[in-house]
Amino acid sequence: MEIEISELADGVVLVLPNDSIDTATSGALRDCLTAKLQQGSRRVVVDLSRVRYIDSSGLSSLVASANAFAAENGRLVLCSAPAGVLRILQLTKLDEYFQLAGDRGSALEQAQVEPAR
């Protein structure tokens, strides 16, 4: 899986995975997010606009990453989920767990909010 990474304003990192997040690729996404956290990034937006499918291993990687960011007083925001991916998040009730934004601009605003301590 190809993952594009960009540094945005105010220290927010944009992670843009391409294609599917599944058993074969979820480890790469988790490793990418873990590396950003270890490098000191505390605000990350994962833009799902190019993800056409996500399975349970992909969801697990995102949950583990969100937990890791929360443990470091960071923030992981998901945005721009296509209808199929959003439906999977809703079916698994993870839409209630993740910080979700409809578009990248809203996600950037959410990423800037200080987490509750």
Coordinates of C-alpha atoms in Angstrom, one line a residue:
M1 CA 0.0 0.0 0.0
E2 CA 1.2 3.5 -0.8
I3 CA 0.9 6.0 2.0
E4 CA 1.4 9.7 1.4
I5 CA 2.5 11.8 4.3
S6 CA 2.5 15.6 4.5
E7 CA 3.4 18.0 7.2
L8 CA 0.6 20.6 7.5
A9 CA 0.1 23.9 9.4
D10 CA 0.6 24.0 13.1
G11 CA 2.4 20.6 13.3
V12 CA -0.5 18.5 12.0
V13 CA 0.6 15.5 10.0
L14 CA -1.7 14.3 7.1
V15 CA -1.6 10.6 6.4
L16 CA -3.2 9.5 3.1
P17 CA -3.4 5.7 2.6
N18 CA -4.3 4.5 -0.9
D19 CA -6.3 1.4 -1.8
S20 CA -7.4 -1.1 0.8
I21 CA -6.5 -1.4 4.5
D22 CA -6.7 -5.1 5.1
T23 CA -4.6 -8.0 6.5
A24 CA -1.9 -7.5 3.9
T25 CA -1.6 -3.7 4.4
S26 CA -2.8 -2.7 7.9
G27 CA 0.6 -3.3 9.4
A28 CA 2.2 -0.7 7.1
L29 CA -0.4 1.9 8.2
R30 CA 0.1 1.0 11.9
D31 CA 3.9 1.2 11.5
C32 CA 3.6 4.6 9.7
L33 CA 1.4 6.0 12.5
T34 CA 3.6 4.6 15.2
A35 CA 6.6 6.1 13.6
K36 CA 5.0 9.5 13.5
L37 CA 4.1 9.3 17.2
Q38 CA 7.7 8.2 18.0
Q39 CA 9.0 11.2 16.0
G40 CA 7.0 13.5 18.2
S41 CA 3.9 14.1 16.1
R42 CA 0.8 14.5 18.4
R43 CA -1.8 15.6 15.9
V44 CA -2.5 13.4 12.9
V45 CA -5.3 13.4 10.3
V46 CA -5.8 10.1 8.4
D47 CA -7.6 11.0 5.1
L48 CA -9.5 7.9 4.0
S49 CA -10.8 9.4 0.7
R50 CA -8.7 6.9 -1.3
V51 CA -9.5 3.8 0.8
R52 CA -11.9 1.6 -1.0
Y53 CA -12.1 -1.2 1.6
I54 CA -11.2 -1.8 5.2
D55 CA -11.3 -5.1 7.1
S56 CA -11.1 -6.0 10.8
S57 CA -7.3 -5.9 10.8
G58 CA -7.4 -2.4 9.3
L59 CA -9.9 -1.3 12.0
S60 CA -7.7 -2.9 14.6
S61 CA -4.7 -0.9 13.4
L62 CA -6.6 2.3 13.5
V63 CA -8.0 1.6 17.0
A64 CA -4.5 0.7 18.3
S65 CA -3.1 3.9 16.8
A66 CA -5.9 6.0 18.2
N67 CA -5.2 4.5 21.6
A68 CA -1.5 5.2 21.3
F69 CA -2.0 8.8 20.4
A70 CA -4.5 9.3 23.2
A71 CA -2.0 7.8 25.7
E72 CA 0.5 10.4 24.6
N73 CA -2.1 13.2 24.9
G74 CA -2.3 13.3 21.1
R75 CA -5.1 13.3 18.6
L76 CA -5.9 11.1 15.7
V77 CA -8.7 12.2 13.4
L78 CA -10.2 10.3 10.5
C79 CA -11.7 12.1 7.6
S80 CA -13.3 11.8 4.2
A81 CA -14.3 8.2 4.5
P82 CA -16.0 6.9 1.4
A83 CA -19.6 5.6 1.9
G84 CA -18.5 1.9 2.0
V85 CA -15.8 2.6 4.6
L86 CA -18.1 4.8 6.6
R87 CA -20.7 2.0 6.6
I88 CA -18.2 -0.4 8.1
L89 CA -17.3 2.1 10.8
Q90 CA -21.0 2.5 11.5
L91 CA -21.8 -1.3 11.6
T92 CA -18.9 -1.9 14.0
K93 CA -20.0 1.2 16.1
L94 CA -16.4 2.6 15.6
D95 CA -17.9 5.8 14.3
E96 CA -18.8 6.5 17.9
Y97 CA -15.2 5.8 19.0
F98 CA -13.1 7.6 16.4
Q99 CA -13.0 11.3 15.9
L100 CA -14.5 11.5 12.4
A101 CA -14.7 14.5 10.1
G102 CA -16.5 14.8 6.8
D103 CA -13.7 16.6 5.1
R104 CA -10.1 17.5 5.5
G105 CA -10.7 21.1 6.7
S106 CA -13.0 19.9 9.5
A107 CA -10.5 17.3 10.5
L108 CA -7.7 19.9 10.7
E109 CA -9.9 22.0 13.0
Q110 CA -10.6 18.9 15.2
A111 CA -6.9 18.0 15.3
Q112 CA -6.0 21.4 16.7
V113 CA -8.4 21.1 19.7
E114 CA -6.5 20.2 22.9
P115 CA -7.5 16.8 24.1
A116 CA -9.3 16.5 27.4
R117 CA -7.0 15.4 30.2

